[in-house]
């Protein structure tokens, strides 16, 4: 069974440019999470979806970050415009109930 | 969610048991102890969880003290592939799922 798939694995952009990350969760998992992980720290939740509804986006910087989960399956996370401080690993996870399964993440470098 | 305290790092010899401690003195009665690990350049991976009884699966064993204020994750025969950051997380178990609050974790280095 395929795990959580994220793309791209790496992205390098200049500041003020837009960037988007894509996540394909494990089939049948209704809950989807986006986390951000800064260097040397643990992941921090950005947003949680139950099917297509964002049920916890309190930590999402809404001035520049947006996310969507169309049809309750795949999800995209967008940053526009990117800032130097956005350099991090962006992790997607999905869950059928309690245990979360993570993708390998997208490492973003903003120059 | 209750806060946890873990040593920042520890070394372990290949083939020996690795015992990873975690303190969670403010844990509530309905909070579980979860362990995840993160191997370099990968996302976190679930290992095991428990409420108050000791638990064992194919990856590890979890020992929770009687007062539930601390726990130990045991990797019975550590291999080089067990080198990773191990996170102890305390949270309420919900059917619909809720976020994981990661601390700094313990960086485990398994040496030949």
mmCIF file of N, CA, C and O in Angstrom, chain A residues 9 31 33 35 37 41-43 45 48 50 91 96-100 102-104, chain B residues 34 36 38 41 43-44 46 49 87 91 93-100 102-103:
data_model
loop_
_atom_site.group_PDB
_atom_site.id
_atom_site.type_symbol
_atom_site.label_atom_id
_atom_site.label_comp_id
_atom_site.label_asym_id
_atom_site.label_seq_id
_atom_site.Cartn_x
_atom_site.Cartn_y
_atom_site.Cartn_z
ATOM 1 N N UNK A 9 9.924 17.105 -3.592
ATOM 2 C CA UNK A 9 10.713 16.809 -2.395
ATOM 3 C C UNK A 9 11.543 18.018 -1.974
ATOM 4 O O UNK A 9 11.782 18.237 -0.785
ATOM 5 N N UNK A 31 -8.797 12.305 7.552
ATOM 6 C CA UNK A 31 -8.129 13.430 8.209
ATOM 7 C C UNK A 31 -6.778 13.681 7.566
ATOM 8 O O UNK A 31 -6.008 12.743 7.329
ATOM 9 N N UNK A 33 -3.375 16.467 7.593
ATOM 10 C CA UNK A 33 -2.671 17.504 8.337
ATOM 11 C C UNK A 33 -1.526 18.072 7.499
ATOM 12 O O UNK A 33 -0.867 17.332 6.759
ATOM 13 N N UNK A 35 1.997 20.085 8.499
ATOM 14 C CA UNK A 35 2.887 20.540 9.563
ATOM 15 C C UNK A 35 4.069 21.273 8.920
ATOM 16 O O UNK A 35 4.463 20.985 7.789
ATOM 17 N N UNK A 37 8.168 22.078 9.813
ATOM 18 C CA UNK A 37 9.262 21.702 10.698
ATOM 19 C C UNK A 37 10.479 22.573 10.406
ATOM 20 O O UNK A 37 11.101 22.455 9.348
ATOM 21 N N UNK A 41 13.991 21.384 15.088
ATOM 22 C CA UNK A 41 12.800 21.401 15.931
ATOM 23 C C UNK A 41 11.805 20.335 15.494
ATOM 24 O O UNK A 41 11.929 19.764 14.415
ATOM 25 N N UNK A 42 10.823 20.079 16.339
ATOM 26 C CA UNK A 42 9.770 19.152 15.974
ATOM 27 C C UNK A 42 8.750 19.823 15.063
ATOM 28 O O UNK A 42 8.664 21.040 14.997
ATOM 29 N N UNK A 43 7.964 19.022 14.358
ATOM 30 C CA UNK A 43 6.931 19.585 13.482
ATOM 31 C C UNK A 43 5.864 20.344 14.271
ATOM 32 O O UNK A 43 5.562 19.990 15.413
ATOM 33 N N UNK A 45 1.854 21.958 13.805
ATOM 34 C CA UNK A 45 0.666 21.899 12.961
ATOM 35 C C UNK A 45 0.346 23.250 12.341
ATOM 36 O O UNK A 45 0.346 24.277 13.013
ATOM 37 N N UNK A 48 -5.495 21.351 9.845
ATOM 38 C CA UNK A 48 -6.056 20.001 9.842
ATOM 39 C C UNK A 48 -7.381 20.005 9.095
ATOM 40 O O UNK A 48 -8.228 20.870 9.320
ATOM 41 N N UNK A 50 -10.798 17.648 8.032
ATOM 42 C CA UNK A 50 -11.655 16.478 8.135
ATOM 43 C C UNK A 50 -12.445 16.437 6.824
ATOM 44 O O UNK A 50 -13.299 17.281 6.581
ATOM 45 N N UNK A 91 5.475 19.110 6.024
ATOM 46 C CA UNK A 91 5.078 17.711 6.115
ATOM 47 C C UNK A 91 3.568 17.578 6.012
ATOM 48 O O UNK A 91 2.823 18.354 6.609
ATOM 49 N N UNK A 96 -6.610 7.649 9.540
ATOM 50 C CA UNK A 96 -7.965 7.090 9.461
ATOM 51 C C UNK A 96 -8.753 7.352 10.737
ATOM 52 O O UNK A 96 -9.971 7.355 10.728
ATOM 53 N N UNK A 97 -8.020 7.580 11.832
ATOM 54 C CA UNK A 97 -8.672 7.842 13.115
ATOM 55 C C UNK A 97 -7.683 8.478 14.082
ATOM 56 O O UNK A 97 -7.762 9.657 14.371
ATOM 57 N N UNK A 98 -6.745 7.700 14.570
ATOM 58 C CA UNK A 98 -5.874 8.185 15.641
ATOM 59 C C UNK A 98 -4.419 8.304 15.223
ATOM 60 O O UNK A 98 -3.788 9.352 15.400
ATOM 61 N N UNK A 99 -3.866 7.239 14.648
ATOM 62 C CA UNK A 99 -2.458 7.244 14.273
ATOM 63 C C UNK A 99 -2.267 8.057 13.002
ATOM 64 O O UNK A 99 -3.042 7.943 12.062
ATOM 65 N N UNK A 100 -1.216 8.876 13.000
ATOM 66 C CA UNK A 100 -0.922 9.700 11.832
ATOM 67 C C UNK A 100 0.227 9.099 11.045
ATOM 68 O O UNK A 100 1.214 8.630 11.604
ATOM 69 N N UNK A 102 2.914 9.963 8.031
ATOM 70 C CA UNK A 102 3.528 11.134 7.433
ATOM 71 C C UNK A 102 4.172 10.827 6.085
ATOM 72 O O UNK A 102 4.707 9.729 5.856
ATOM 73 N N UNK A 103 4.157 11.848 5.228
ATOM 74 C CA UNK A 103 4.941 11.787 4.017
ATOM 75 C C UNK A 103 6.375 12.191 4.318
ATOM 76 O O UNK A 103 6.718 12.542 5.459
ATOM 77 N N UNK A 104 7.207 12.167 3.283
ATOM 78 C CA UNK A 104 8.627 12.480 3.461
ATOM 79 C C UNK A 104 8.874 13.979 3.553
ATOM 80 O O UNK A 104 9.944 14.403 3.990
ATOM 81 N N UNK B 34 2.283 8.571 23.450
ATOM 82 C CA UNK B 34 2.613 8.133 22.095
ATOM 83 C C UNK B 34 4.108 8.317 21.857
ATOM 84 O O UNK B 34 4.723 9.259 22.347
ATOM 85 N N UNK B 36 6.741 8.530 18.516
ATOM 86 C CA UNK B 36 7.034 8.590 17.093
ATOM 87 C C UNK B 36 8.544 8.749 16.953
ATOM 88 O O UNK B 36 9.221 9.237 17.870
ATOM 89 N N UNK B 38 11.698 9.947 13.931
ATOM 90 C CA UNK B 38 11.938 10.586 12.653
ATOM 91 C C UNK B 38 13.371 10.309 12.237
ATOM 92 O O UNK B 38 14.321 10.842 12.826
ATOM 93 N N UNK B 41 15.729 12.922 7.009
ATOM 94 C CA UNK B 41 15.121 13.162 5.693
ATOM 95 C C UNK B 41 13.818 12.394 5.467
ATOM 96 O O UNK B 41 13.387 12.243 4.320
ATOM 97 N N UNK B 43 9.646 11.655 7.138
ATOM 98 C CA UNK B 43 8.636 12.160 8.047
ATOM 99 C C UNK B 43 8.576 11.306 9.300
ATOM 100 O O UNK B 43 9.092 10.189 9.331
ATOM 101 N N UNK B 44 7.953 11.824 10.354
ATOM 102 C CA UNK B 44 7.813 11.021 11.574
ATOM 103 C C UNK B 44 7.072 9.712 11.311
ATOM 104 O O UNK B 44 6.204 9.636 10.434
ATOM 105 N N UNK B 46 5.078 6.478 13.356
ATOM 106 C CA UNK B 46 4.474 5.995 14.597
ATOM 107 C C UNK B 46 5.188 4.742 15.086
ATOM 108 O O UNK B 46 5.556 3.857 14.288
ATOM 109 N N UNK B 49 1.866 3.284 21.373
ATOM 110 C CA UNK B 49 1.206 4.165 22.336
ATOM 111 C C UNK B 49 0.572 3.330 23.435
ATOM 112 O O UNK B 49 0.360 2.116 23.271
ATOM 113 N N UNK B 87 10.381 11.004 19.538
ATOM 114 C CA UNK B 87 9.491 11.968 20.180
ATOM 115 C C UNK B 87 8.491 11.249 21.084
ATOM 116 O O UNK B 87 7.805 10.315 20.648
ATOM 117 N N UNK B 91 -1.171 12.941 24.660
ATOM 118 C CA UNK B 91 -2.357 13.579 24.087
ATOM 119 C C UNK B 91 -3.588 12.737 24.343
ATOM 120 O O UNK B 91 -3.514 11.536 24.611
ATOM 121 N N UNK B 93 -6.658 10.726 23.173
ATOM 122 C CA UNK B 93 -6.927 9.915 21.993
ATOM 123 C C UNK B 93 -8.336 10.208 21.507
ATOM 124 O O UNK B 93 -9.302 10.076 22.264
ATOM 125 N N UNK B 94 -8.447 10.655 20.261
ATOM 126 C CA UNK B 94 -9.744 10.994 19.699
ATOM 127 C C UNK B 94 -10.006 10.189 18.448
ATOM 128 O O UNK B 94 -9.119 10.001 17.629
ATOM 129 N N UNK B 95 -11.213 9.777 18.275
ATOM 130 C CA UNK B 95 -11.547 8.997 17.099
ATOM 131 C C UNK B 95 -11.344 9.798 15.828
ATOM 132 O O UNK B 95 -10.914 9.283 14.810
ATOM 133 N N UNK B 96 -11.635 11.082 15.895
ATOM 134 C CA UNK B 96 -11.503 11.927 14.710
ATOM 135 C C UNK B 96 -10.092 12.432 14.529
ATOM 136 O O UNK B 96 -9.801 13.103 13.560
ATOM 137 N N UNK B 97 -9.244 12.157 15.476
ATOM 138 C CA UNK B 97 -7.872 12.601 15.341
ATOM 139 C C UNK B 97 -7.666 14.010 15.819
ATOM 140 O O UNK B 97 -8.572 14.837 15.755
ATOM 141 N N UNK B 98 -6.527 14.301 16.358
ATOM 142 C CA UNK B 98 -6.168 15.662 16.716
ATOM 143 C C UNK B 98 -4.665 15.813 16.532
ATOM 144 O O UNK B 98 -3.967 14.854 16.252
ATOM 145 N N UNK B 99 -4.197 17.024 16.686
ATOM 146 C CA UNK B 99 -2.817 17.294 16.327
ATOM 147 C C UNK B 99 -1.840 16.613 17.268
ATOM 148 O O UNK B 99 -2.157 16.271 18.410
ATOM 149 N N UNK B 100 -0.644 16.416 16.783
ATOM 150 C CA UNK B 100 0.470 15.961 17.607
ATOM 151 C C UNK B 100 1.298 17.183 17.965
ATOM 152 O O UNK B 100 1.649 17.972 17.100
ATOM 153 N N UNK B 102 4.754 18.157 19.090
ATOM 154 C CA UNK B 102 6.098 17.605 19.202
ATOM 155 C C UNK B 102 6.974 18.511 20.064
ATOM 156 O O UNK B 102 6.952 19.721 19.925
ATOM 157 N N UNK B 103 7.761 17.899 20.934
ATOM 158 C CA UNK B 103 8.786 18.630 21.661
ATOM 159 C C UNK B 103 10.098 18.508 20.911
ATOM 160 O O UNK B 103 10.118 18.287 19.697
#
